[in-house]
Amino acid sequence: MKTDGGSDAAKRRAGERAAEDVENGDIVGLGTGSTTAHAIRALGRAVDDGLEIRGIPTSFQSRRLALEVGIPLTDLDAVDGVDIAIDGADQVVDDPDTAAHGALIKGGGAAHAREKLVDSAADRFLVVADPSKLTDRLKRSVPVEVLPDAHTVAANRVQELGGEPTLRDAERKDGPVVTDNGNLVLDCTFGRIDDPDGLATRLSAIPGVVEHGLFVGLADVAYVGREDGVERREY
């Protein structure tokens, strides 16, 4: 489920600051969400000014916006690698005294499977966020994308791990959310997650799970937009 909170101005500052790190000739992973949308628009303006890049979108939404602002697109099969990826987060651990520092929960827009594929392939993964996404420990529900035929079995396994799974319902239509990959999403509540790395491993081992929204050890930098500027975090 999407995260509410954070002003549009703060999100814009974070997205535009991350876009400044993109260099001529880069292959750029284009994340999904309202904060990343500001980065995509900034990159579109830079392309208009002569910047030569190619983007790899992580969802139908980001692909549509990238085409709208004139960013040339490609895909992972057509390139040797991804230079930089820019993506948002639903929660970010902002506690340098914990091993989970920089761990993320993503998937509020149900695009986390492709987001993780692109973000993990990038030489540098930049997170864009506003202060409402920062936390000392991950506490939100973890989105888990599952094959449609596996959602009941996967939900039972999540319960065995101590989680409470809920099939994500679509808005303004009957039935569940269907991802761009044709799968379903379980939003799994575990309470406070003190060991996101261990939970990530256990979720990945469940048969029928395509991908989960725990991003551990992937982020390199976070740009946190505030009303008066942008703060930079390194992991």
Tab-separated table of N, CA and C in Angstrom, residues 64-121:
chain	number	residue	atom	x	y	z
A	64	ARG	N	5.472	5.256	-18.949
A	64	ARG	CA	4.602	6.260	-19.563
A	64	ARG	C	5.118	7.673	-19.307
A	65	LEU	N	5.560	7.940	-18.075
A	65	LEU	CA	6.069	9.275	-17.761
A	65	LEU	C	7.367	9.547	-18.509
A	66	ALA	N	8.252	8.555	-18.582
A	66	ALA	CA	9.520	8.749	-19.287
A	66	ALA	C	9.291	9.065	-20.761
A	67	LEU	N	8.365	8.371	-21.391
A	67	LEU	CA	8.048	8.648	-22.789
A	67	LEU	C	7.450	10.047	-22.941
A	68	GLU	N	6.628	10.426	-21.977
A	68	GLU	CA	5.983	11.740	-22.021
A	68	GLU	C	7.000	12.871	-21.975
A	69	VAL	N	8.079	12.680	-21.193
A	69	VAL	CA	9.079	13.758	-21.051
A	69	VAL	C	10.256	13.578	-21.988
A	70	GLY	N	10.230	12.581	-22.849
A	70	GLY	CA	11.218	12.464	-23.917
A	70	GLY	C	12.488	11.725	-23.587
A	71	ILE	N	12.455	10.834	-22.585
A	71	ILE	CA	13.644	10.059	-22.258
A	71	ILE	C	13.685	8.805	-23.135
A	72	PRO	N	14.758	8.597	-23.906
A	72	PRO	CA	14.872	7.374	-24.697
A	72	PRO	C	14.945	6.155	-23.776
A	73	LEU	N	14.265	5.081	-24.141
A	73	LEU	CA	14.177	3.919	-23.279
A	73	LEU	C	14.876	2.705	-23.871
A	74	THR	N	15.265	1.814	-22.980
A	74	THR	CA	15.849	0.538	-23.367
A	74	THR	C	15.414	-0.489	-22.324
A	75	ASP	N	16.030	-1.685	-22.350
A	75	ASP	CA	15.727	-2.677	-21.320
A	75	ASP	C	16.998	-3.413	-20.940
A	76	LEU	N	16.910	-4.214	-19.899
A	76	LEU	CA	18.102	-4.863	-19.363
A	76	LEU	C	18.764	-5.796	-20.369
A	77	ASP	N	17.981	-6.418	-21.228
A	77	ASP	CA	18.554	-7.342	-22.203
A	77	ASP	C	19.388	-6.641	-23.263
A	78	ALA	N	19.173	-5.342	-23.421
A	78	ALA	CA	19.828	-4.608	-24.514
A	78	ALA	C	21.064	-3.825	-24.064
A	79	VAL	N	21.413	-3.886	-22.783
A	79	VAL	CA	22.546	-3.108	-22.273
A	79	VAL	C	23.491	-4.022	-21.498
A	80	ASP	N	24.719	-3.538	-21.325
A	80	ASP	CA	25.710	-4.300	-20.576
A	80	ASP	C	25.549	-4.130	-19.065
A	81	GLY	N	24.874	-3.075	-18.655
A	81	GLY	CA	24.681	-2.826	-17.235
A	81	GLY	C	23.909	-1.542	-17.025
A	82	VAL	N	23.619	-1.259	-15.768
A	82	VAL	CA	22.909	-0.039	-15.382
A	82	VAL	C	23.870	0.816	-14.571
A	83	ASP	N	24.059	2.052	-14.988
A	83	ASP	CA	25.005	2.927	-14.299
A	83	ASP	C	24.444	3.452	-12.985
A	84	ILE	N	23.198	3.829	-13.002
A	84	ILE	CA	22.603	4.455	-11.823
A	84	ILE	C	21.106	4.205	-11.828
A	85	ALA	N	20.543	3.937	-10.675
A	85	ALA	CA	19.091	3.769	-10.542
A	85	ALA	C	18.583	4.762	-9.511
A	86	ILE	N	17.439	5.342	-9.790
A	86	ILE	CA	16.800	6.290	-8.872
A	86	ILE	C	15.422	5.746	-8.529
A	87	ASP	N	15.165	5.587	-7.241
A	87	ASP	CA	13.896	4.975	-6.844
A	87	ASP	C	13.507	5.479	-5.460
A	88	GLY	N	12.226	5.420	-5.162
A	88	GLY	CA	11.727	5.843	-3.869
A	88	GLY	C	11.667	4.697	-2.880
A	89	ALA	N	11.049	4.943	-1.741
A	89	ALA	CA	10.897	3.923	-0.710
A	89	ALA	C	9.689	4.262	0.148
A	90	ASP	N	9.097	3.232	0.740
A	90	ASP	CA	7.995	3.436	1.672
A	90	ASP	C	8.504	3.627	3.097
A	91	GLN	N	9.641	3.006	3.415
A	91	GLN	CA	10.334	3.239	4.670
A	91	GLN	C	11.824	3.037	4.464
A	92	VAL	N	12.622	3.823	5.192
A	92	VAL	CA	14.076	3.738	5.143
A	92	VAL	C	14.599	3.726	6.574
A	93	VAL	N	15.427	2.748	6.913
A	93	VAL	CA	16.032	2.733	8.250
A	93	VAL	C	17.102	3.812	8.312
A	94	ASP	N	16.905	4.785	9.199
A	94	ASP	CA	17.815	5.921	9.318
A	94	ASP	C	18.469	5.894	10.700
A	95	ASP	N	19.205	4.816	10.956
A	95	ASP	CA	19.885	4.642	12.237
A	95	ASP	C	21.256	4.033	11.971
A	96	PRO	N	22.305	4.863	11.914
A	96	PRO	CA	23.646	4.350	11.591
A	96	PRO	C	24.206	3.386	12.625
A	97	ASP	N	23.562	3.279	13.786
A	97	ASP	CA	24.059	2.384	14.831
A	97	ASP	C	23.497	0.975	14.724
A	98	THR	N	22.679	0.717	13.701
A	98	THR	CA	22.127	-0.618	13.509
A	98	THR	C	22.619	-1.215	12.199
A	99	ALA	N	22.711	-2.547	12.173
A	99	ALA	CA	23.139	-3.235	10.949
A	99	ALA	C	22.138	-3.066	9.823
A	100	ALA	N	20.915	-2.679	10.168
A	100	ALA	CA	19.867	-2.502	9.160
A	100	ALA	C	19.880	-1.110	8.539
A	101	HIS	N	20.865	-0.274	8.893
A	101	HIS	CA	20.925	1.094	8.360
A	101	HIS	C	20.857	1.072	6.835
A	102	GLY	N	19.904	1.821	6.276
A	102	GLY	CA	19.751	1.873	4.829
A	102	GLY	C	18.842	0.810	4.252
A	103	ALA	N	18.328	-0.096	5.095
A	103	ALA	CA	17.363	-1.094	4.592
A	103	ALA	C	16.046	-0.399	4.263
A	104	LEU	N	15.351	-0.918	3.265
A	104	LEU	CA	14.130	-0.290	2.764
A	104	LEU	C	12.967	-1.266	2.763
A	105	ILE	N	11.767	-0.711	2.865
A	105	ILE	CA	10.561	-1.407	2.432
A	105	ILE	C	10.025	-0.662	1.226
A	106	LYS	N	9.803	-1.407	0.134
A	106	LYS	CA	9.253	-0.853	-1.089
A	106	LYS	C	8.081	-1.723	-1.539
A	107	GLY	N	7.339	-1.220	-2.495
A	107	GLY	CA	6.249	-2.014	-3.053
A	107	GLY	C	4.877	-1.443	-2.822
A	108	GLY	N	4.815	-0.179	-2.322
A	108	GLY	CA	3.512	0.448	-2.167
A	108	GLY	C	2.763	0.574	-3.481
A	109	GLY	N	3.514	0.677	-4.576
A	109	GLY	CA	2.909	0.736	-5.901
A	109	GLY	C	2.887	-0.604	-6.613
A	110	ALA	N	3.257	-1.671	-5.891
A	110	ALA	CA	3.240	-3.047	-6.416
A	110	ALA	C	4.190	-3.249	-7.583
A	111	ALA	N	5.278	-2.448	-7.626
A	111	ALA	CA	6.255	-2.587	-8.701
A	111	ALA	C	7.593	-3.108	-8.179
A	112	HIS	N	7.617	-3.664	-6.968
A	112	HIS	CA	8.891	-3.958	-6.317
A	112	HIS	C	9.691	-5.078	-6.974
A	113	ALA	N	9.048	-5.994	-7.687
A	113	ALA	CA	9.802	-7.071	-8.334
A	113	ALA	C	10.729	-6.508	-9.404
A	114	ARG	N	10.194	-5.696	-10.288
A	114	ARG	CA	11.037	-5.117	-11.332
A	114	ARG	C	11.946	-4.040	-10.751
A	115	GLU	N	11.479	-3.319	-9.745
A	115	GLU	CA	12.337	-2.322	-9.100
A	115	GLU	C	13.583	-2.989	-8.517
A	116	LYS	N	13.403	-4.111	-7.827
A	116	LYS	CA	14.570	-4.780	-7.240
A	116	LYS	C	15.506	-5.306	-8.315
A	117	LEU	N	14.952	-5.808	-9.403
A	117	LEU	CA	15.775	-6.301	-10.503
A	117	LEU	C	16.658	-5.189	-11.054
A	118	VAL	N	16.066	-4.032	-11.320
A	118	VAL	CA	16.813	-2.919	-11.903
A	118	VAL	C	17.745	-2.277	-10.874
A	119	ASP	N	17.243	-2.057	-9.658
A	119	ASP	CA	18.056	-1.402	-8.633
A	119	ASP	C	19.283	-2.238	-8.268
A	120	SER	N	19.119	-3.558	-8.194
A	120	SER	CA	20.247	-4.420	-7.840
A	120	SER	C	21.263	-4.531	-8.976
A	121	ALA	N	20.814	-4.276	-10.211
A	121	ALA	CA	21.721	-4.331	-11.363
A	121	ALA	C	22.541	-3.060	-11.513
